[in-house]
N, CA and C atoms as an extended XYZ file, in Angstrom:
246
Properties=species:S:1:pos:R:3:atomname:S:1:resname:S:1:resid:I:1 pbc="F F F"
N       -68.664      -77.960      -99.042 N   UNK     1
C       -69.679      -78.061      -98.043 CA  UNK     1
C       -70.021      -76.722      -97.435 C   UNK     1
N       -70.768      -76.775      -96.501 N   UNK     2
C       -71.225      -75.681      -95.572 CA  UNK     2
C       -70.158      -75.072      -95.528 C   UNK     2
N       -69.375      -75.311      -94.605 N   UNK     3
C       -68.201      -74.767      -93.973 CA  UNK     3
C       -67.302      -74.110      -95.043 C   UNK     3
N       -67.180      -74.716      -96.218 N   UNK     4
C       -66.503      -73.929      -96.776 CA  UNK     4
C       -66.840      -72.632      -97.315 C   UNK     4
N       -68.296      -73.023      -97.620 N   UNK     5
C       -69.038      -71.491      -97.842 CA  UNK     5
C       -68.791      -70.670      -96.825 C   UNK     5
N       -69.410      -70.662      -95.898 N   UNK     6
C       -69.179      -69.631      -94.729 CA  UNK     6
C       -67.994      -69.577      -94.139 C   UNK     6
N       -67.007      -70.174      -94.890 N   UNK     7
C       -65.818      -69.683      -94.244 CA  UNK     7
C       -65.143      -68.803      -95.612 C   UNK     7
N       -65.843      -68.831      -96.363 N   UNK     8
C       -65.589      -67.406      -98.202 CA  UNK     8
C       -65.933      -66.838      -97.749 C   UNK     8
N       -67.346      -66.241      -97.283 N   UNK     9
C       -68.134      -65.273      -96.972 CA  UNK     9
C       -67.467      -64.709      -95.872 C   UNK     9
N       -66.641      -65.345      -94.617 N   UNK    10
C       -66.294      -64.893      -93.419 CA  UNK    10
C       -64.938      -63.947      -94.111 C   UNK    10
N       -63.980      -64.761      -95.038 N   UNK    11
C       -63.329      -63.880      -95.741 CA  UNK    11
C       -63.572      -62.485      -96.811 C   UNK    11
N       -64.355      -62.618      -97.392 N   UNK    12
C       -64.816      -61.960      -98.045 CA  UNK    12
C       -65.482      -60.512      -97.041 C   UNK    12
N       -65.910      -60.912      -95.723 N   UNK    13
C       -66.551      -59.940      -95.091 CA  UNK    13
C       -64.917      -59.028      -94.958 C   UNK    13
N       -64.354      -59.925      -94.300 N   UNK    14
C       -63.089      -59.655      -93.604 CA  UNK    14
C       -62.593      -58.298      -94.856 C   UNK    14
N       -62.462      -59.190      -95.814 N   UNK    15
C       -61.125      -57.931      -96.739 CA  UNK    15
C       -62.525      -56.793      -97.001 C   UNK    15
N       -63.588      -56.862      -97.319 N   UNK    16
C       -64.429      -55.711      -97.731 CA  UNK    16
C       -63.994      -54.460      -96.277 C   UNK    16
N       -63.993      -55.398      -94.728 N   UNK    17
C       -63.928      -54.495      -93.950 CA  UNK    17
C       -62.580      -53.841      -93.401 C   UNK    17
N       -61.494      -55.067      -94.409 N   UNK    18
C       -60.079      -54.174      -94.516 CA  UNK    18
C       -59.910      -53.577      -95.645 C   UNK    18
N       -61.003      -53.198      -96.867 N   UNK    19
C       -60.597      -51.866      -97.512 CA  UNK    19
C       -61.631      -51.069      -97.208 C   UNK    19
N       -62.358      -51.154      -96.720 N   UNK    20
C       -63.448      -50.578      -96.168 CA  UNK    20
C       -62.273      -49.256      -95.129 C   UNK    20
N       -61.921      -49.628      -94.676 N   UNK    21
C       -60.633      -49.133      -93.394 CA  UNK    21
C       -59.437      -48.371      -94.379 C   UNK    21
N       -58.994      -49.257      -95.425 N   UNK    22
C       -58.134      -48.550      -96.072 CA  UNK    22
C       -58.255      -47.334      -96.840 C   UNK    22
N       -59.269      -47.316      -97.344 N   UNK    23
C       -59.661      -46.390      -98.220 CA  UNK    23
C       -60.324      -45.005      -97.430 C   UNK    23
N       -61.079      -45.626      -95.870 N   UNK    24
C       -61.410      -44.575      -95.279 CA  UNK    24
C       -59.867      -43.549      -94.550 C   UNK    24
N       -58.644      -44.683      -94.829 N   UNK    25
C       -57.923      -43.797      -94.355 CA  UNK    25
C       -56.986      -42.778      -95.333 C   UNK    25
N       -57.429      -42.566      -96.808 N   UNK    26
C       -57.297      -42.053      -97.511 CA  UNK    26
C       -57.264      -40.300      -97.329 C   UNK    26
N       -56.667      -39.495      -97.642 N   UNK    27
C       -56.819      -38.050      -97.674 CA  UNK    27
C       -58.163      -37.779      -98.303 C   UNK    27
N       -58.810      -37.162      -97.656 N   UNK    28
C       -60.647      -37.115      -98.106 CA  UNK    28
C       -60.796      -36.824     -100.154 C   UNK    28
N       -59.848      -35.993     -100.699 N   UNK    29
C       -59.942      -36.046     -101.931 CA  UNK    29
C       -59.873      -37.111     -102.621 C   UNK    29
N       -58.898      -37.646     -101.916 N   UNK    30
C       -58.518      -39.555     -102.551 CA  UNK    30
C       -59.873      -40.010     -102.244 C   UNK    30
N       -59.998      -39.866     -100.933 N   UNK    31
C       -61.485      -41.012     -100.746 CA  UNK    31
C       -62.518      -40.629     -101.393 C   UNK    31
N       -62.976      -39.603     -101.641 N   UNK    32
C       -63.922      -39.014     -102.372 CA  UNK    32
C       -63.591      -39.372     -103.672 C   UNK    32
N       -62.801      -39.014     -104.651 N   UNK    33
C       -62.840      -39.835     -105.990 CA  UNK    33
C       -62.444      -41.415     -105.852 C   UNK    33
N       -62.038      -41.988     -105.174 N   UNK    34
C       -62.029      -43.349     -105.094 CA  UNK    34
C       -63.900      -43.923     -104.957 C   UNK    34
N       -64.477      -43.604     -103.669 N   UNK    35
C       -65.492      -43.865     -103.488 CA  UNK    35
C       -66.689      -43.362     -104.877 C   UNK    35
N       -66.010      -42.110     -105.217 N   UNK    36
C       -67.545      -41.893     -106.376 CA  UNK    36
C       -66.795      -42.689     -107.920 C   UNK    36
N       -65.836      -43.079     -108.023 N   UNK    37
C       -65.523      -43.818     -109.491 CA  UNK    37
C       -65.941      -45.318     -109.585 C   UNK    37
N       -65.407      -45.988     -107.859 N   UNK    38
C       -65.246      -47.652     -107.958 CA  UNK    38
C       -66.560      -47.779     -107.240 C   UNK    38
N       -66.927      -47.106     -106.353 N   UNK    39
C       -68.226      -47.864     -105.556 CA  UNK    39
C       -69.189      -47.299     -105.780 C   UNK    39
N       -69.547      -46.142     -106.863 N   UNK    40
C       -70.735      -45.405     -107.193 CA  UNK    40
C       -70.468      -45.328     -108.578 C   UNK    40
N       -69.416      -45.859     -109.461 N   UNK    41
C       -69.544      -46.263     -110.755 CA  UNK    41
C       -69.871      -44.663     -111.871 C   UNK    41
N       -69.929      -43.862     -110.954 N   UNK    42
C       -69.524      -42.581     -111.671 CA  UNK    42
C       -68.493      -42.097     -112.682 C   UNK    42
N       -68.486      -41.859     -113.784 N   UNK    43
C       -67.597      -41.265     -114.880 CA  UNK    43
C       -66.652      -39.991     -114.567 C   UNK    43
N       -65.414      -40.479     -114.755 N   UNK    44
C       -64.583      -39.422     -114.885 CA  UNK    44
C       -64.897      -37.643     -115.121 C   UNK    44
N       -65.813      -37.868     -115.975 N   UNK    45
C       -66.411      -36.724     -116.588 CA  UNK    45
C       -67.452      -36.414     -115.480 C   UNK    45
N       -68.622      -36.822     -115.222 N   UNK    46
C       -69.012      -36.651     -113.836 CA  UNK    46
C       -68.314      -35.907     -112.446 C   UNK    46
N       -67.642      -36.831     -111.832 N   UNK    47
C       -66.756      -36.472     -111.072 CA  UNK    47
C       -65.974      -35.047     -110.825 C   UNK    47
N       -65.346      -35.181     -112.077 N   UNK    48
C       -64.426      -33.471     -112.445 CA  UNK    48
C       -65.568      -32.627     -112.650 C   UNK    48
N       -66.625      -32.914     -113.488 N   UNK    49
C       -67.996      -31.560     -113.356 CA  UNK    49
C       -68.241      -31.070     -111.893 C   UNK    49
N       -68.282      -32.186     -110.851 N   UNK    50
C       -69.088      -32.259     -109.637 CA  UNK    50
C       -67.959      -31.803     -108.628 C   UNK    50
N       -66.982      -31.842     -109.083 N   UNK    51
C       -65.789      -31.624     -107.476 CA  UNK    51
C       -65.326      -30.680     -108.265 C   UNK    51
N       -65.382      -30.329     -109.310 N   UNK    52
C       -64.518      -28.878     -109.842 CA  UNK    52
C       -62.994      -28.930     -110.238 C   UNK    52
N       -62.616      -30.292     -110.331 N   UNK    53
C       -61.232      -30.235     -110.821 CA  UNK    53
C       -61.153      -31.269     -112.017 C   UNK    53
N       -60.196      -30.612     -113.286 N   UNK    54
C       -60.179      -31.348     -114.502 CA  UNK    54
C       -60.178      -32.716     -114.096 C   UNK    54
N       -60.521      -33.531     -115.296 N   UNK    55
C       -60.112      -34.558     -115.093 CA  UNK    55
C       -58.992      -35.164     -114.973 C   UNK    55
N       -58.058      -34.346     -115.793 N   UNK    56
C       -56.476      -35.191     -115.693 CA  UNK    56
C       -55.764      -34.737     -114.053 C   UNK    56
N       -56.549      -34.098     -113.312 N   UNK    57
C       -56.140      -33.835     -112.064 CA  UNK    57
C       -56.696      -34.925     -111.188 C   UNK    57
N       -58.600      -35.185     -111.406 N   UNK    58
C       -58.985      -36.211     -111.180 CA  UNK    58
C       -58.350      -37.971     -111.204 C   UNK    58
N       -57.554      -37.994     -112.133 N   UNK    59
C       -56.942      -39.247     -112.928 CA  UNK    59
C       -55.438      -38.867     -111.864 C   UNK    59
N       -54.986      -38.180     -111.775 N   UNK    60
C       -53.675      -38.304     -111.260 CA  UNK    60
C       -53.981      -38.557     -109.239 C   UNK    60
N       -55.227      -37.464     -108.758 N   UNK    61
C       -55.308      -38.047     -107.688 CA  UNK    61
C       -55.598      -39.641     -107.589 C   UNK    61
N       -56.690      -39.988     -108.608 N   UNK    62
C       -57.045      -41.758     -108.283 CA  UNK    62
C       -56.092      -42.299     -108.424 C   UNK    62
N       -54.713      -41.996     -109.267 N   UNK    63
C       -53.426      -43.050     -109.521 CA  UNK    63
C       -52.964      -42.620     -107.889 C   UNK    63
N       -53.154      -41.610     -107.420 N   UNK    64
C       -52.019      -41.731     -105.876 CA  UNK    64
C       -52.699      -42.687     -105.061 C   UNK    64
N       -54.171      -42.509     -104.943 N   UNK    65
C       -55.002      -43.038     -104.107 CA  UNK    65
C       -54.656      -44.435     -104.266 C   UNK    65
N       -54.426      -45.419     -105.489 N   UNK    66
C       -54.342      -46.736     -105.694 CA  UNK    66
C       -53.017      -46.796     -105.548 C   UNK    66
N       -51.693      -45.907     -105.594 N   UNK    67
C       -50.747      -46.623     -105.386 CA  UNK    67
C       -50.557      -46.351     -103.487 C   UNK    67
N       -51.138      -45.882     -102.430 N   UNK    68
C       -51.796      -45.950     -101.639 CA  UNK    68
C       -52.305      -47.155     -100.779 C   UNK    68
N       -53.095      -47.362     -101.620 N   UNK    69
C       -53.630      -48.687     -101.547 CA  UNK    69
C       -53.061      -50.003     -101.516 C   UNK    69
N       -52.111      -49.883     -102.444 N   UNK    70
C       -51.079      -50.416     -103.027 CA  UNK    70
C       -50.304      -51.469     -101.656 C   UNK    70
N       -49.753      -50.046     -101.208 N   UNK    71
C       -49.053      -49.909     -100.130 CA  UNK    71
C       -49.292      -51.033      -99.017 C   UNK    71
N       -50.879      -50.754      -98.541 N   UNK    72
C       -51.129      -51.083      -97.419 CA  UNK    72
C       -50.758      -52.415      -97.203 C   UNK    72
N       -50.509      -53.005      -96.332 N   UNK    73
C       -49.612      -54.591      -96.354 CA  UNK    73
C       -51.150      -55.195      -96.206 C   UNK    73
N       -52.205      -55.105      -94.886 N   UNK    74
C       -53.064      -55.622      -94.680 CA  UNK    74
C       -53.862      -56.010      -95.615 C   UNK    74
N       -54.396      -55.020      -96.496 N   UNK    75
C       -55.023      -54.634      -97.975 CA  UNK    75
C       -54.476      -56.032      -98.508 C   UNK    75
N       -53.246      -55.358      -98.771 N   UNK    76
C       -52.316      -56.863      -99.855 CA  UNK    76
C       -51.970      -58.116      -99.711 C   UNK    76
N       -52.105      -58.281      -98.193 N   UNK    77
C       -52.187      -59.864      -97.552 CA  UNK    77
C       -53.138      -60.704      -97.923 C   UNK    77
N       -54.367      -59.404      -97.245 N   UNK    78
C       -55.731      -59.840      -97.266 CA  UNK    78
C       -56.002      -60.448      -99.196 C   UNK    78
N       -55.674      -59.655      -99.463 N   UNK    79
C       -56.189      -60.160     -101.268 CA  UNK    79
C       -55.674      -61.001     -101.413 C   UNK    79
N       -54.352      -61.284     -101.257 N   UNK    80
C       -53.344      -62.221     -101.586 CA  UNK    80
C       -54.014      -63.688     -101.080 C   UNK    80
N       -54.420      -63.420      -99.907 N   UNK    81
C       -54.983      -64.626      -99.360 CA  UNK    81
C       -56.446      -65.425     -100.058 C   UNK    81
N       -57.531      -64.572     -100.936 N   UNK    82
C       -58.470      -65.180     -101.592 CA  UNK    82
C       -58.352      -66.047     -102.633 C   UNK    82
């Protein structure tokens, strides 16, 4: 019914605006290749052209950034809960 819809969507707002939070609390390099790979769908190759660092430097910051992420309990509740 109704209610159940808008009560997905009320969740769904919820965790977008708890990684929304998580990710902004990222070390700006993390957030910066996090934000231009997953939410601007940009290529590895891209990325390392545009910020100036190889890619396998690129690839090792995004693995810290997600285990990071990882971390956060709220992040992991929140998912856990959809």
């Amino acid at each position: 019914g109704y209610s159940s819809a808008a009560s997905d969507v009320y969740k769904r707002q919820e965790l977008y605006t708890i990684l929304h939070n998580a990710v902004n609390s990222l070390p700006s390099a993390e957030k910066d290749v996090i934000i231009q790979h997953f939410f601007l769908n940009k290529s590895y190759n891209a990325i390392s052209i545009g910020s100036g660092i190889t890619e396998n430097e690129l690839i090792r910051t995004i693995r810290k950034a997600i285990r990071t992420l990882r971390k956060n309990k709220k992040l992991y509740k929140s998912y856990l809960s959809q």
